[in-house]
mmCIF file of C-alpha atoms in Angstrom:
data_model
loop_
_atom_site.group_PDB
_atom_site.id
_atom_site.type_symbol
_atom_site.label_atom_id
_atom_site.label_comp_id
_atom_site.label_asym_id
_atom_site.label_seq_id
_atom_site.Cartn_x
_atom_site.Cartn_y
_atom_site.Cartn_z
ATOM 1 C CA UNK A 154 15.046 30.498 -1.221
ATOM 2 C CA UNK A 155 15.840 28.764 2.033
ATOM 3 C CA UNK A 156 19.386 28.199 3.264
ATOM 4 C CA UNK A 157 20.630 26.159 6.226
ATOM 5 C CA UNK A 158 23.971 26.989 7.852
ATOM 6 C CA UNK A 159 25.831 24.753 10.325
ATOM 7 C CA UNK A 160 27.144 26.392 13.505
ATOM 8 C CA UNK A 161 29.731 24.781 15.786
ATOM 9 C CA UNK A 162 31.843 25.466 18.841
ATOM 10 C CA UNK A 163 33.910 23.237 21.098
ATOM 11 C CA UNK A 164 34.374 24.329 24.697
ATOM 12 C CA UNK A 165 36.606 22.984 27.418
ATOM 13 C CA UNK A 166 35.775 24.890 30.591
ATOM 14 C CA UNK A 167 38.671 24.861 33.080
ATOM 15 C CA UNK A 168 38.353 22.073 35.634
ATOM 16 C CA UNK A 169 38.051 24.716 38.349
ATOM 17 C CA UNK A 170 34.777 25.880 36.776
ATOM 18 C CA UNK A 171 32.033 23.737 38.272
ATOM 19 C CA UNK A 172 28.272 23.721 38.776
ATOM 20 C CA UNK A 173 26.386 26.886 37.908
ATOM 21 C CA UNK A 174 29.602 28.655 36.822
ATOM 22 C CA UNK A 175 30.136 25.965 34.181
ATOM 23 C CA UNK A 176 26.547 26.412 32.981
ATOM 24 C CA UNK A 177 27.085 30.170 32.770
ATOM 25 C CA UNK A 178 30.214 29.595 30.647
ATOM 26 C CA UNK A 179 28.406 27.141 28.367
ATOM 27 C CA UNK A 180 25.435 29.494 28.017
ATOM 28 C CA UNK A 181 27.830 32.233 26.912
ATOM 29 C CA UNK A 182 29.033 29.925 24.139
ATOM 30 C CA UNK A 183 25.440 29.212 23.138
ATOM 31 C CA UNK A 184 24.844 32.956 23.016
ATOM 32 C CA UNK A 185 27.865 33.304 20.714
ATOM 33 C CA UNK A 186 26.292 30.761 18.349
ATOM 34 C CA UNK A 187 23.011 32.691 18.316
ATOM 35 C CA UNK A 188 24.987 35.857 17.538
ATOM 36 C CA UNK A 189 26.802 33.993 14.757
ATOM 37 C CA UNK A 190 23.453 32.895 13.327
ATOM 38 C CA UNK A 191 22.270 36.505 13.368
ATOM 39 C CA UNK A 192 25.492 37.725 11.729
ATOM 40 C CA UNK A 193 25.003 35.422 8.732
ATOM 41 C CA UNK A 194 22.019 37.409 7.395
ATOM 42 C CA UNK A 195 23.989 40.454 6.165
ATOM 43 C CA UNK A 196 26.456 38.127 4.432
ATOM 44 C CA UNK A 197 23.708 36.080 2.789
ATOM 45 C CA UNK A 198 21.860 39.263 1.782
ATOM 46 C CA UNK A 199 24.922 40.593 0.009
ATOM 47 C CA UNK A 200 25.826 37.333 -1.738
ATOM 48 C CA UNK A 201 22.296 36.644 -2.973
ATOM 49 C CA UNK A 202 21.178 40.281 -3.394
ATOM 50 C CA UNK A 203 18.123 39.567 -1.269
ATOM 51 C CA UNK A 204 16.631 40.367 2.095
ATOM 52 C CA UNK A 205 17.303 37.806 4.769
ATOM 53 C CA UNK A 206 15.274 36.559 7.699
ATOM 54 C CA UNK A 207 16.298 33.969 10.271
ATOM 55 C CA UNK A 208 13.485 31.411 10.389
ATOM 56 C CA UNK A 209 14.886 29.016 12.997
ATOM 57 C CA UNK A 210 17.946 28.239 15.089
ATOM 58 C CA UNK A 211 18.583 24.891 16.788
ATOM 59 C CA UNK A 212 21.411 24.471 19.295
ATOM 60 C CA UNK A 213 22.617 21.089 20.572
ATOM 61 C CA UNK A 214 25.101 20.301 23.332
ATOM 62 C CA UNK A 215 27.001 17.079 23.926
ATOM 63 C CA UNK A 216 29.644 16.233 26.517
ATOM 64 C CA UNK A 217 32.756 14.110 26.095
ATOM 65 C CA UNK A 218 34.440 12.815 29.219
ATOM 66 C CA UNK A 219 38.211 12.614 28.997
ATOM 67 C CA UNK A 220 40.335 10.232 31.021
ATOM 68 C CA UNK A 221 42.902 12.729 32.278
ATOM 69 C CA UNK A 222 41.252 16.110 31.968
ATOM 70 C CA UNK A 223 38.082 18.092 32.289
ATOM 71 C CA UNK A 224 35.123 17.190 30.106
ATOM 72 C CA UNK A 225 34.808 18.923 26.781
ATOM 73 C CA UNK A 226 31.536 20.115 25.348
ATOM 74 C CA UNK A 227 30.581 20.240 21.707
ATOM 75 C CA UNK A 228 27.950 22.854 21.079
ATOM 76 C CA UNK A 229 26.593 22.739 17.554
ATOM 77 C CA UNK A 230 23.566 23.954 15.752
ATOM 78 C CA UNK A 231 21.863 24.893 12.556
ATOM 79 C CA UNK A 232 20.312 28.129 11.455
ATOM 80 C CA UNK A 233 17.753 28.417 8.679
ATOM 81 C CA UNK A 234 17.244 31.544 6.632
ATOM 82 C CA UNK A 235 14.684 32.773 4.149
ATOM 83 C CA UNK A 236 15.965 34.981 1.331
ATOM 84 C CA UNK A 237 13.684 37.193 -0.754
ATOM 85 C CA UNK A 238 14.387 39.605 -3.580
ATOM 86 C CA UNK A 239 13.546 43.269 -3.111
ATOM 87 C CA UNK A 240 10.257 42.838 -4.987
ATOM 88 C CA UNK A 241 9.173 40.326 -2.281
ATOM 89 C CA UNK A 242 9.192 37.330 -4.609
ATOM 90 C CA UNK A 243 11.036 34.316 -3.269
ATOM 91 C CA UNK A 244 14.467 34.189 -4.902
ATOM 92 C CA UNK A 245 15.038 30.956 -6.825
#
């Protein structure tokens, strides 16, 4: 069985964070999403009584400019998983 899970985070770095520091902050959020994707496998394994393997993770970033404040960033993604029963047959 294959399962797709949506991942999302909204970040508003402080206006004092600029340039490479802003990129470092945004990369930390991306890393959190990858960690979240990884953390889903034990949950899915338990729910479906199957082994779990992450097959792909896609992360997307968009920026919204606000009139009176710093820009906000929406960092979203999807993670796909493959679940198999203990006898290695694909769980249906």
